[in-house]
PDB file of N, CA and C in Angstrom:
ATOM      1  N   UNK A 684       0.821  -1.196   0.000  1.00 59.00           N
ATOM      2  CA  UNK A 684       0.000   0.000   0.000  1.00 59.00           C
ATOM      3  C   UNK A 684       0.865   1.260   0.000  1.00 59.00           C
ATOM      4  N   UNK A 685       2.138   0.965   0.981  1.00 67.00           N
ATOM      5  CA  UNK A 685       3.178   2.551   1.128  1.00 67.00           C
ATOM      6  C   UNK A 685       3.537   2.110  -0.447  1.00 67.00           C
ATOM      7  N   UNK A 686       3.750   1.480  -1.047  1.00 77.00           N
ATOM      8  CA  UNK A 686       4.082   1.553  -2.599  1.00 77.00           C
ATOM      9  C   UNK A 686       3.639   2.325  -3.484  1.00 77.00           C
ATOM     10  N   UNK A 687       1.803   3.057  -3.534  1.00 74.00           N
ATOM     11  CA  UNK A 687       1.246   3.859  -4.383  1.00 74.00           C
ATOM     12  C   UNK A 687       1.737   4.991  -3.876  1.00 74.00           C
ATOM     13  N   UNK A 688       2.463   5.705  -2.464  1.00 70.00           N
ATOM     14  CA  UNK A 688       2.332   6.720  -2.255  1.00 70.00           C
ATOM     15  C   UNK A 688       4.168   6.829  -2.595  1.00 70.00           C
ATOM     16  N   UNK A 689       4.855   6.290  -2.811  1.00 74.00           N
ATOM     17  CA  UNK A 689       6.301   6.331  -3.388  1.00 74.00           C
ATOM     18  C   UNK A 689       6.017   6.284  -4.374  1.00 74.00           C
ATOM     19  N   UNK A 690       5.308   5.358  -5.144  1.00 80.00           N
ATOM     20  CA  UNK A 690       5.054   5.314  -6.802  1.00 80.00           C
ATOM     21  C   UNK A 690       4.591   6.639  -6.892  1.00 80.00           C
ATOM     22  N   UNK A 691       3.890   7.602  -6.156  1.00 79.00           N
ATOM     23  CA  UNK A 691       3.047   8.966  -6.654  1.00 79.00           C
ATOM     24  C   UNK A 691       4.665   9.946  -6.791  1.00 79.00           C
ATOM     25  N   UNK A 692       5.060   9.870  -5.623  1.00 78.00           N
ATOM     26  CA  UNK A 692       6.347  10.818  -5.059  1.00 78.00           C
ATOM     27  C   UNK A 692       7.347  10.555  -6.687  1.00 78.00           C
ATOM     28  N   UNK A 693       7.534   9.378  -6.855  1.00 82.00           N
ATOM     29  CA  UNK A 693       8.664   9.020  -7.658  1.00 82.00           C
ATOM     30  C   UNK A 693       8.162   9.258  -9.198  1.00 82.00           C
ATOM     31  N   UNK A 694       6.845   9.017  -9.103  1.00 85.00           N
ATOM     32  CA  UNK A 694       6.297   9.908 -10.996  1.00 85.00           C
ATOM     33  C   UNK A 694       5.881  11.091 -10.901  1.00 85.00           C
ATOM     34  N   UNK A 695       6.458  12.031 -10.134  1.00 87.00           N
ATOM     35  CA  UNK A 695       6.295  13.375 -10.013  1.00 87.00           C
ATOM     36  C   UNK A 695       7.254  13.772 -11.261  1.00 87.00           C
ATOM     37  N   UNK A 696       7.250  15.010 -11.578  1.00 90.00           N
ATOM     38  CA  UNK A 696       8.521  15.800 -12.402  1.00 90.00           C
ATOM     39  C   UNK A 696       9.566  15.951 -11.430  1.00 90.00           C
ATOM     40  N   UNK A 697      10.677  16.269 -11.874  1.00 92.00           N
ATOM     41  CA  UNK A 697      12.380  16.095 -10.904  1.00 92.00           C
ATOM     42  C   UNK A 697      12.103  17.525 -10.285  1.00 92.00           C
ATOM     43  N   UNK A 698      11.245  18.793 -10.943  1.00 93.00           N
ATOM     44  CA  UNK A 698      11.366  19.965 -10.110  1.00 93.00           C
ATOM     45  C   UNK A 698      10.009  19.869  -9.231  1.00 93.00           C
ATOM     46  N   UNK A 699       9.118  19.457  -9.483  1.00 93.00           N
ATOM     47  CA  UNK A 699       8.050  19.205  -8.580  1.00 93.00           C
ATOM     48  C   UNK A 699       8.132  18.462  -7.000  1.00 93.00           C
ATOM     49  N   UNK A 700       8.979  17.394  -7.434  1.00 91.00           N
ATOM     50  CA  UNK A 700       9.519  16.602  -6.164  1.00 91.00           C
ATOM     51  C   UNK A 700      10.513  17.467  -5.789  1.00 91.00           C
ATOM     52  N   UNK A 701      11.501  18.388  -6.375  1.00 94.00           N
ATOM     53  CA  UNK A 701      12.045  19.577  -5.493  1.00 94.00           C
ATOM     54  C   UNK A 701      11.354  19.915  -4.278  1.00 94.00           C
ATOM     55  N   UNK A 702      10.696  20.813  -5.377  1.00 95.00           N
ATOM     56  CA  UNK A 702       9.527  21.880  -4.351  1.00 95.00           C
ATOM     57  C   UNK A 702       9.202  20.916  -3.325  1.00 95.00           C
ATOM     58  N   UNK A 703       8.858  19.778  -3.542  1.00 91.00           N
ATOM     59  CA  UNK A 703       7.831  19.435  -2.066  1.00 91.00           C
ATOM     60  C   UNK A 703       9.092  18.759  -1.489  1.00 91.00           C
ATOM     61  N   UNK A 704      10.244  18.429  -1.379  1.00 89.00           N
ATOM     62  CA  UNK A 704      11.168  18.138  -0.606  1.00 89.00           C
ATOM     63  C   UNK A 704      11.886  19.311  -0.058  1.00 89.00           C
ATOM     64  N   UNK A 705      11.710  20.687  -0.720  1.00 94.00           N
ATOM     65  CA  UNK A 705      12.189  21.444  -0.165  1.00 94.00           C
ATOM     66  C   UNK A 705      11.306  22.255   1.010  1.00 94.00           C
ATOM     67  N   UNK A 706       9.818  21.757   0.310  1.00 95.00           N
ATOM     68  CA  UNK A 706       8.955  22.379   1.548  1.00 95.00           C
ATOM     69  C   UNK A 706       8.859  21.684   2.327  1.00 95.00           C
ATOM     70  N   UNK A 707       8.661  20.462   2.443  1.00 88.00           N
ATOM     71  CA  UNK A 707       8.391  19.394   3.206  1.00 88.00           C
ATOM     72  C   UNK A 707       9.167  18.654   4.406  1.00 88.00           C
ATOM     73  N   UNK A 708      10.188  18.407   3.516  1.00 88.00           N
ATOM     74  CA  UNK A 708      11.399  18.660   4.592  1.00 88.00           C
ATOM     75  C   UNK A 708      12.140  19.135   5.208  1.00 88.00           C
ATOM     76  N   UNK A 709      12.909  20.198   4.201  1.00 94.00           N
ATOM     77  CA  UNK A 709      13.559  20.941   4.532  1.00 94.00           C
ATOM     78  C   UNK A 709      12.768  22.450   4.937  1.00 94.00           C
ATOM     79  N   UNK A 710      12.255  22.060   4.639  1.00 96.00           N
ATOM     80  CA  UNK A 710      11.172  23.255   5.345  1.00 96.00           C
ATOM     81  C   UNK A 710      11.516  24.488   5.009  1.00 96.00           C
ATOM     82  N   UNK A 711      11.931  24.942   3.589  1.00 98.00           N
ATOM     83  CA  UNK A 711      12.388  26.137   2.932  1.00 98.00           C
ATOM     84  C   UNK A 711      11.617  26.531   2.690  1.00 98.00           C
ATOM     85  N   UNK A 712      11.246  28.260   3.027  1.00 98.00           N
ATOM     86  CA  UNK A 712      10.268  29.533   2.476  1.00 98.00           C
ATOM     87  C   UNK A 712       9.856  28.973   0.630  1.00 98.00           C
ATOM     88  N   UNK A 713       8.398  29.199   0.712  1.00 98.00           N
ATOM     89  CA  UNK A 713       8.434  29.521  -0.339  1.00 98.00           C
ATOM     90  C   UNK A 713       8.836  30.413  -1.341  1.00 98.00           C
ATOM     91  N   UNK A 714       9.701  31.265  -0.864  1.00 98.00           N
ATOM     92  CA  UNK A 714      10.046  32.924  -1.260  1.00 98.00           C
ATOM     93  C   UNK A 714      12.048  32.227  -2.274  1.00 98.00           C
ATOM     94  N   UNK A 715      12.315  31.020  -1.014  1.00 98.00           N
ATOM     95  CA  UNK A 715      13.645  31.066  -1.214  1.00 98.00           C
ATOM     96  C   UNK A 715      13.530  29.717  -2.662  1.00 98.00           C
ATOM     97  N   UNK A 716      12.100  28.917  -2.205  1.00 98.00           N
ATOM     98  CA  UNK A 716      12.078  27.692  -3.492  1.00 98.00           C
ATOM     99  C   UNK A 716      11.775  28.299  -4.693  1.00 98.00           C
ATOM    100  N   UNK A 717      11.427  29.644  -5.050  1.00 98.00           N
ATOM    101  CA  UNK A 717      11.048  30.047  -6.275  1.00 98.00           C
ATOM    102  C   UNK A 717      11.923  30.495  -6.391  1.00 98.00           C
ATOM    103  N   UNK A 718      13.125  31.328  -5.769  1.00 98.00           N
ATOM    104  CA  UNK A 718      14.904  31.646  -6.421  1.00 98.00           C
ATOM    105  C   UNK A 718      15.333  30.159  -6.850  1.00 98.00           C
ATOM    106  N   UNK A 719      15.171  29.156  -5.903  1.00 97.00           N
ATOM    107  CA  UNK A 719      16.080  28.097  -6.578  1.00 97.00           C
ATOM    108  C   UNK A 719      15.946  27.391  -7.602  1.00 97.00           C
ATOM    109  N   UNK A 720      14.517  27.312  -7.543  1.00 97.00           N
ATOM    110  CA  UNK A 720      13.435  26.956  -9.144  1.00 97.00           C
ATOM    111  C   UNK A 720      13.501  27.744 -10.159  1.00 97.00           C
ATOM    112  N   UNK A 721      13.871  29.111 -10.026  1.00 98.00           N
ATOM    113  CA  UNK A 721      13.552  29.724 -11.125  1.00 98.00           C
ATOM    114  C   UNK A 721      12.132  30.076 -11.630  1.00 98.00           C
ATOM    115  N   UNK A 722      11.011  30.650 -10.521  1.00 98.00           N
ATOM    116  CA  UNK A 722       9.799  30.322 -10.682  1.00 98.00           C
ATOM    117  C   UNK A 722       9.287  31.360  -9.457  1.00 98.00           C
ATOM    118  N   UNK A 723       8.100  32.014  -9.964  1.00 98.00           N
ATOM    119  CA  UNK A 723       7.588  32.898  -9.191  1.00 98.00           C
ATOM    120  C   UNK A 723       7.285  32.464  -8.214  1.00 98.00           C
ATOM    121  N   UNK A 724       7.130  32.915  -6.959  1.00 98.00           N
ATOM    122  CA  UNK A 724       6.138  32.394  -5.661  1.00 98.00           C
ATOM    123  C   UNK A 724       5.036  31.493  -6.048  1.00 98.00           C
ATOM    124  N   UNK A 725       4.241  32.371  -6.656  1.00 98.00           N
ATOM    125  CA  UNK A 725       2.963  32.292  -6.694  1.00 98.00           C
ATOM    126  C   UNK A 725       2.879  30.605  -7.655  1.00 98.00           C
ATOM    127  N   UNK A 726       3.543  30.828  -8.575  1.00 98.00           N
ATOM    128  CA  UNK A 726       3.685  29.381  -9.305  1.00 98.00           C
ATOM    129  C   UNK A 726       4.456  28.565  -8.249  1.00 98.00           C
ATOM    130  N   UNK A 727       5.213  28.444  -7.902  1.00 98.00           N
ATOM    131  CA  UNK A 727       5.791  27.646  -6.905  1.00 98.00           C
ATOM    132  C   UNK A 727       4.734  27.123  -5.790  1.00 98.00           C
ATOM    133  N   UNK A 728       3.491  28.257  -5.178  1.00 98.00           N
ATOM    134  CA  UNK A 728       2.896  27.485  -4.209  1.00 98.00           C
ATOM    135  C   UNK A 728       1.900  26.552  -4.813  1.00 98.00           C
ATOM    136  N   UNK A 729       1.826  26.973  -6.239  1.00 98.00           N
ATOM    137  CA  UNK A 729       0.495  26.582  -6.983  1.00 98.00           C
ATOM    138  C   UNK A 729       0.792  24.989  -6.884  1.00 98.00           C
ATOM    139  N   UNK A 730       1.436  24.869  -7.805  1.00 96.00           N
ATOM    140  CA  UNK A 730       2.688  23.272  -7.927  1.00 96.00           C
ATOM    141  C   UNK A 730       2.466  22.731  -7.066  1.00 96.00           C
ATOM    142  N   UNK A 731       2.742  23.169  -6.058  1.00 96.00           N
ATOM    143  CA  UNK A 731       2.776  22.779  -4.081  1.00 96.00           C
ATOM    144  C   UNK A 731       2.415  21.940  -4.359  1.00 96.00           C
ATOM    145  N   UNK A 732       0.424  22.815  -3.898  1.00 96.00           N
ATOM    146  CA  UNK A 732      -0.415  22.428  -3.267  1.00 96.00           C
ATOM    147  C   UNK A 732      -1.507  21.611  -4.161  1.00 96.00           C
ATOM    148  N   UNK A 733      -1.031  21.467  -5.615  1.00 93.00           N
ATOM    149  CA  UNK A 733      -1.908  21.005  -6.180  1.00 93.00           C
ATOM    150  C   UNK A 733      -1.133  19.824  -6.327  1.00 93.00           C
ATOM    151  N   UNK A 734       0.257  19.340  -6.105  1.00 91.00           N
ATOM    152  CA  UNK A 734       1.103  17.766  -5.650  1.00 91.00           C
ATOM    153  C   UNK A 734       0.438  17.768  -4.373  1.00 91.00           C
ATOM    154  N   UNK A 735       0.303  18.519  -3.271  1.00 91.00           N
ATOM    155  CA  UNK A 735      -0.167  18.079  -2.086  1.00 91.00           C
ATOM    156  C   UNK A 735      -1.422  17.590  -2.161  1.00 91.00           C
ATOM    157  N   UNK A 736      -2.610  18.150  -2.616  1.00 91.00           N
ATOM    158  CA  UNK A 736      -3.991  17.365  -2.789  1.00 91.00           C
ATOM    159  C   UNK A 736      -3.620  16.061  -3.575  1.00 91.00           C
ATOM    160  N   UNK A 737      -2.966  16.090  -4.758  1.00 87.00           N
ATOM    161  CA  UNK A 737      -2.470  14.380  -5.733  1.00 87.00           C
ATOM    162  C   UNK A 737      -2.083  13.466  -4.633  1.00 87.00           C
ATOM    163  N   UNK A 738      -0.905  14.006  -3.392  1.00 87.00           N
ATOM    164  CA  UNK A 738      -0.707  13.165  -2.115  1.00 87.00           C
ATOM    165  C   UNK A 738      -1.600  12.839  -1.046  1.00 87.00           C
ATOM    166  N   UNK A 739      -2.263  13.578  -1.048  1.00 89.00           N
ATOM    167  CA  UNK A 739      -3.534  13.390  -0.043  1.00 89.00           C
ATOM    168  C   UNK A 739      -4.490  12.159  -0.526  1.00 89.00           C
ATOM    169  N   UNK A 740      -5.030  12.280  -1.811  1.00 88.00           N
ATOM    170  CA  UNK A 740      -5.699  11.488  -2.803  1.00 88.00           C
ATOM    171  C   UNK A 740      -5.149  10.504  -2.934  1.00 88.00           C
ATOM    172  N   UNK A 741      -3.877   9.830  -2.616  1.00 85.00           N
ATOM    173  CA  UNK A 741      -3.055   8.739  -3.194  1.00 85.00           C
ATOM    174  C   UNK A 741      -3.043   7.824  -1.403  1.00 85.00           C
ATOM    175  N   UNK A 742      -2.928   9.244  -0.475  1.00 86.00           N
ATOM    176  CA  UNK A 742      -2.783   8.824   1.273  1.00 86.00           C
ATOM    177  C   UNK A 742      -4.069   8.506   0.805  1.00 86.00           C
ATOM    178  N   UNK A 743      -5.360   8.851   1.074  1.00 89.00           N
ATOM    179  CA  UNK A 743      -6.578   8.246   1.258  1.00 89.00           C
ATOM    180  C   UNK A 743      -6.875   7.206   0.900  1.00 89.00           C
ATOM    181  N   UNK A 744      -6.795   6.798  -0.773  1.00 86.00           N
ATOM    182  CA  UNK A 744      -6.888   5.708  -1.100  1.00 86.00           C
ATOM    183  C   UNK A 744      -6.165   4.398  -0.135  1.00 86.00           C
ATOM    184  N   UNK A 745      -4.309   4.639   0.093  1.00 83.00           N
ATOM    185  CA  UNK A 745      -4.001   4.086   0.869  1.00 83.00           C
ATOM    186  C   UNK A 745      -4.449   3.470   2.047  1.00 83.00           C
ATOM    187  N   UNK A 746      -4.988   4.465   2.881  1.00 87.00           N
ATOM    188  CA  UNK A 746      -5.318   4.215   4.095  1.00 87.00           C
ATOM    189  C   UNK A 746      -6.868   3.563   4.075  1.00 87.00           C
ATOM    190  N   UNK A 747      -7.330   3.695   2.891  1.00 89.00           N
ATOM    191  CA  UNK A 747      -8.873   2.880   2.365  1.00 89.00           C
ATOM    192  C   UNK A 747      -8.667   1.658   2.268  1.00 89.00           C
ATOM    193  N   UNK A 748      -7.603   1.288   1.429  1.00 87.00           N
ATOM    194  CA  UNK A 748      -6.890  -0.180   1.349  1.00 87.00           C
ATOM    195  C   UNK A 748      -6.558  -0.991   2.487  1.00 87.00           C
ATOM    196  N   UNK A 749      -6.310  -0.463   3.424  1.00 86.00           N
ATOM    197  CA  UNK A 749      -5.142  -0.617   4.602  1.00 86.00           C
ATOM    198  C   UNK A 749      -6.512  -0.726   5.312  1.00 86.00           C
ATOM    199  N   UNK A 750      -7.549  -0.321   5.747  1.00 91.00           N
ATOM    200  CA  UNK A 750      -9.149  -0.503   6.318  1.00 91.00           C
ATOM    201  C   UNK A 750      -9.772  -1.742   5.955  1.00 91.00           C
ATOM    202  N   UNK A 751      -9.620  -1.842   4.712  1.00 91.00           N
ATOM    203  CA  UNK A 751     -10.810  -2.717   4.426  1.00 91.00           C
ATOM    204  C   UNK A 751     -10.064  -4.305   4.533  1.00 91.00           C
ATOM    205  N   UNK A 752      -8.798  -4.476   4.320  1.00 88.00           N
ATOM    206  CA  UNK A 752      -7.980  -5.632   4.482  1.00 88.00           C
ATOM    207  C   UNK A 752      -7.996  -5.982   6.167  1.00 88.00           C
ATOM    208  N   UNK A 753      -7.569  -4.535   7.109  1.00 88.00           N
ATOM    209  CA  UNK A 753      -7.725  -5.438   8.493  1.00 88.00           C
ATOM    210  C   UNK A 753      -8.821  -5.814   8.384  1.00 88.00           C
ATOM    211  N   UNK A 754     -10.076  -5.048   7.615  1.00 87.00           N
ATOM    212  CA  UNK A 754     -11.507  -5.855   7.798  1.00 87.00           C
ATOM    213  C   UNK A 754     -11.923  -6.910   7.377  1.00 87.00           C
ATOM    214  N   UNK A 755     -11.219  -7.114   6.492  1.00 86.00           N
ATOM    215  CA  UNK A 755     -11.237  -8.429   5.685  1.00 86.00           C
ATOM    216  C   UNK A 755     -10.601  -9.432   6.530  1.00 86.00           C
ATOM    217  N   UNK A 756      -9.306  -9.575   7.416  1.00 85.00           N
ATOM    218  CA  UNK A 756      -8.958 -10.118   7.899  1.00 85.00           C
ATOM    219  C   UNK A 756      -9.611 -10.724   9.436  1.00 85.00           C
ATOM    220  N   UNK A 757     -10.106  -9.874   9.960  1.00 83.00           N
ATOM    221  CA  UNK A 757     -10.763 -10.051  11.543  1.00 83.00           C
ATOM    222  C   UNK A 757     -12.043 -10.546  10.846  1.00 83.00           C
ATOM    223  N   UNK A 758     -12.790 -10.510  10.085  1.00 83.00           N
ATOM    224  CA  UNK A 758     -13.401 -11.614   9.649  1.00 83.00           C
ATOM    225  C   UNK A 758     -13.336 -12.785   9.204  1.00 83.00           C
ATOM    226  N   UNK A 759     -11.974 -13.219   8.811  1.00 78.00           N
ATOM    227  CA  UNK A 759     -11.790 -14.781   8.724  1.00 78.00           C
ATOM    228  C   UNK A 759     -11.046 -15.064  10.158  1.00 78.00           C
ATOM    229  N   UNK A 760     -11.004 -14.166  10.779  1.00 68.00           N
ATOM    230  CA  UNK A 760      -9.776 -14.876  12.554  1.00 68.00           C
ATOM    231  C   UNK A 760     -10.809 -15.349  12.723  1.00 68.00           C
ATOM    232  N   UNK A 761     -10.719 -16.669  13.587  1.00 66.00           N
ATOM    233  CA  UNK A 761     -11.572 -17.620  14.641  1.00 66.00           C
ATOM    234  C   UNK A 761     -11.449 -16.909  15.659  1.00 66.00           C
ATOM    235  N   UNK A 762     -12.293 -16.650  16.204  1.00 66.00           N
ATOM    236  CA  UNK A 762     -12.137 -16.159  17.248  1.00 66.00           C
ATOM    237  C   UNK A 762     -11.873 -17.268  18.693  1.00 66.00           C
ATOM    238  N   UNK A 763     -10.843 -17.026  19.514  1.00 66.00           N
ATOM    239  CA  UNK A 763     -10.710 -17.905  20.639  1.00 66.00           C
ATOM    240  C   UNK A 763     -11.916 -17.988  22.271  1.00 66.00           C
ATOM    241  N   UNK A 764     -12.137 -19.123  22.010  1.00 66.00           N
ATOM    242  CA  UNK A 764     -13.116 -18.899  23.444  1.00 66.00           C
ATOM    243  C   UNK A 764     -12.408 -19.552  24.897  1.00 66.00           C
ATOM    244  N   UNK A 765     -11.906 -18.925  26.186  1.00 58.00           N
ATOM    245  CA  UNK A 765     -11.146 -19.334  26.730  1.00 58.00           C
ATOM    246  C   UNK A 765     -12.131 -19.956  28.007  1.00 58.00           C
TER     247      UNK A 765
END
């Protein structure tokens, strides 16, 4: 399941996964990622936040997957009677 959300990260563009490693981690101003990009603010937050909703969308699904399998699973456990 962590596989779709690396598969999302890793088919990003090489400056897109910039930006969000530089915001994300490194926790650089948006003021200083559009000098290093070569790219206005304003385009720089755009990029962001519209990879951040694609990550959110890719987390949800994830964590939808990751729900319905423990559910799937505690329905075939036997349950123990002591």
């Amino acid at each position: 399941a962590m596989k779709k959300l690396d598969d999302a990260l890793k088919g990003m563009e090489p400056e897109l996964r910039q930006i969000m490693t530089l915001r994300l981690w490194d926790e650089v101003p948006f003021a200083d990622i559009a000098r290093i990009v070569g790219k206005s603010e304003g385009a720089v937050k755009m990029s962001f936040y519209r990879a951040l909703d694609t990550l959110r969308a890719v987390l949800t699904i994830v964590l939808v997957t990751l729900m319905l399998a423990e559910r799937a699973y505690r329905s075939f456990t036997i349950p123990h009677h002591g």
